Amino acid sequence: MANGTTTALSNIAKIYQPLDSSRRQIRVLWLLGPSSRAPKAYRRIHITPPGPPCWDAPVFLPEIDDEDDPIYAELTTVSLLDRPAYTALSYTWGSPEAKQYTIFLNGQRFRVRSNLYSILRHLRWRGIGTKKAPADLQDSTDQLQRMPLWIDAVCINQDDVLERNSQVMLMGGLYRDASAVLSWLDNILPESTVKGLAKVRSFARTWTVLSAYLGDAKEKAGRKGRADKSDDGESPDSGVLKEIETWWRSVGCRFHDLIDVFCVPYWERVWIVQEVVLASPASHVYMAGTGDRDERITEAELDAASNCMLALFGHGDFTKVLQLNLPFIDAHQLSKDTVGWARHGILDEMTMRRDMSDIQRGLVTPGWMFVLHVASSRQCSEPRDAVYGLLHIIPPSPAERGTINPDYQRPVRDVYIDWALRAIRERQDLGILAYAGTGFASCQTPISHPRSDLDLPSWVPDLYNRKGRRQVDWVRRPPDERSNNDNTAAFPINVTPRGYLITPARRRAIVRSTTPVAYSKSSVRGGGYELMDFFSDYLRVRAGLRYPVGGMPPLQGLLRLVLQPFFASLDPAEGDPATGKAVHHLVCGFIWWLISAIRELMMPEDQMRPVNFWPPLPVYADLYDGVDESEVRERVASVLGLSFGDGFAASYRSAIFPEADITALLGWKQLEDSAKDEEVIKDADLIRIFMANWNDGCPLIFTGDGYIGRGPSNAEPGDLVYEVKDCRSLLLFRRGGAGVDELGREPITLLGACSFLGLGDRLDERRQGEYDEDLIIC
């Protein structure tokens, strides 16, 4: 918890009296001052709305004036042992560089950030946190009224490190025992957030009907798949469909207000995860307000809306994007929205909301890896809070040695190493190494603070600077699911006094070359051609050779690497190129996506549209004026080594699947024939969505012995690929530049996780081997 106020030191002693930690004392705040019922002193300033241009948004933002109607408040000390009534406020502090305002706290001037100031004004206007008589209140039944507020930035003396340490230890009980928890959803466009909360309520009401329909449709599809002759094929009740259609047409594609609820800065804070999980669902409300308007929803309504959106638009797995075959739903628009929301992290946010709900209801227990899961998308101004902000929802395990106590005087390096060692012991493996390294092998999202050098060992994940999507197994596993069934036994970890990790390993490959991958409109000309260049270079180098694993042609290896999630989802029968059809639907779907990407990149720059938001199939080629379609096909065909005319089937067997006769299997003689197959069309659209999110900062890598893969952004020729004992992921390392350790041994730097087709996976012909080196990871 970083200092959120700037107040003269002479005033601090008059405002804050010492707290008795043995009595679990806290301070609570009462709002006083003017009793005006109108929210005064607002003026409106013009702004440029964020987000895609298709999102409607207000172009004015209210700004407050602290001189016209000052805020007066008083602090009172209470003991949690006495179970006092209070409302705990959960909110975003905001940037310390933003404008600050003066309030009068216990008669003394006290500076607060703009977000808290606007919240206090609105709460006072609503009578929340005040001592007003019931007759003065707008709603005397409001559970938030006639109770004081607990606000961390004000109720804790942020300049007293020892008090901060002590108060953080109380945070678990403080939110768990609060009479109410109020989550204030701030936003740069507060009017849109208020509208979004109203739309959340609409989605929550409709979800019951919609989920029932989806359940019926799923069951019917299951019966159809089993070829149950007793199935009469009767459609779900037409009245249900009519109700869903009426609701759908009322919202149309205008989801932006609801989406604003899930992309407000509030969700970016580390601390809110703990605050939301600990709050009682029955007394937890989410609120937003501006001027004389506000809106509130319950936690149950927010959960219902999240579940509805996840069911409609998928869970972030773009190989399984839900297709609703309803006549009143524009599937293309739905798919387009899915891409946009995924790229803005909105689907990930909804999934996190579901995770928090599962923890709160006791359905899962988070382990220490939950810290890493949260750090992927949450931020904090104090690096130690990445760990301290979650202490109260991660229960101790038998494998731990002691516990972590908040100490803001302890070096960040030591706090992170302590956390990493606990995560290793708890999981009984070194899987945490897959999330560490200097290469940041995932897409980096913007952070609200300058990057800071925390002096971490390369084997310890950076929880503070590195943000981006990471798939983390964070649920605490039962003892019988661990690699060591005796969960009380200490997992052996060899860490030197300098913080170097020593672990057995075996070398698998040496990097020969790397190619960055970027093909979105943002990179305009470099884009898709980089992927084309890699394909072309790799296939030229491997001409006449086979891939090192399975004797497959080099192009098949490339396609299996790029489309790995799709291939992995196929059952063995459908994935067999000689007899199955699904694998060929995928490959031709990718070819059509590649054609669309190159077609887009060949357009004049002033006519370019985002590649990922347009259909990939040839029926839309007339949208691209000024592009020679034959030149596009010729370019793609020459790179892939295929003939798209009458020789398509023969070239397909030669370049990709020697065992497949697609003319006999599917009737395709030309590439155009595949575009008439509905499964190819569907797969091409899914691949378009998938490729929109495939560019995660990881370059394509080619090893000296012919393996292809992907790895950290800073991978270079000469880097080493290792298998590390007790770590499932392959890891990339670099020697040199680190000196020697205390025993004269040369340490090695971890760059990050990597993956290669045929190395360390189910195709690996040398998966078992001896760990013949001891790596010293600095």
XYZ file of N, CA and C in Angstrom, residues 88-91 181-185 266 276 284-288:
48
model
N -16.694 -0.796 4.476
C -15.335 -0.786 3.929
C -15.406 -0.359 2.470
N -14.641 0.663 2.127
C -14.631 1.168 0.760
C -13.523 0.496 -0.037
N -13.876 -0.027 -1.206
C -12.918 -0.630 -2.133
C -12.921 0.229 -3.392
N -11.761 0.775 -3.756
C -11.714 1.753 -4.844
C -10.297 1.816 -5.408
N -19.540 -3.826 2.179
C -18.386 -3.458 1.359
C -18.917 -2.744 0.123
N -18.405 -1.555 -0.123
C -18.828 -0.753 -1.264
C -17.674 -0.654 -2.252
N -17.844 -1.230 -3.429
C -16.841 -1.147 -4.495
C -17.231 -0.017 -5.433
N -16.377 1.002 -5.501
C -16.653 2.153 -6.364
C -15.921 1.950 -7.684
N -16.690 1.855 -8.770
C -16.117 1.609 -10.093
C -15.857 2.945 -10.776
N -10.657 0.186 -11.796
C -10.853 -0.498 -10.509
C -10.312 -1.920 -10.540
N -12.603 -8.170 -2.712
C -13.822 -8.756 -3.275
C -14.051 -10.159 -2.736
N -22.336 -6.869 -0.297
C -21.357 -6.253 -1.191
C -22.080 -5.635 -2.369
N -21.866 -4.340 -2.591
C -22.495 -3.658 -3.717
C -21.423 -2.967 -4.544
N -21.697 -2.850 -5.847
C -20.826 -2.134 -6.770
C -21.561 -0.865 -7.185
N -20.856 0.250 -7.199
C -21.514 1.539 -7.394
C -20.672 2.430 -8.295
N -21.338 3.253 -9.079
C -20.685 4.294 -9.867
C -21.631 5.483 -9.895
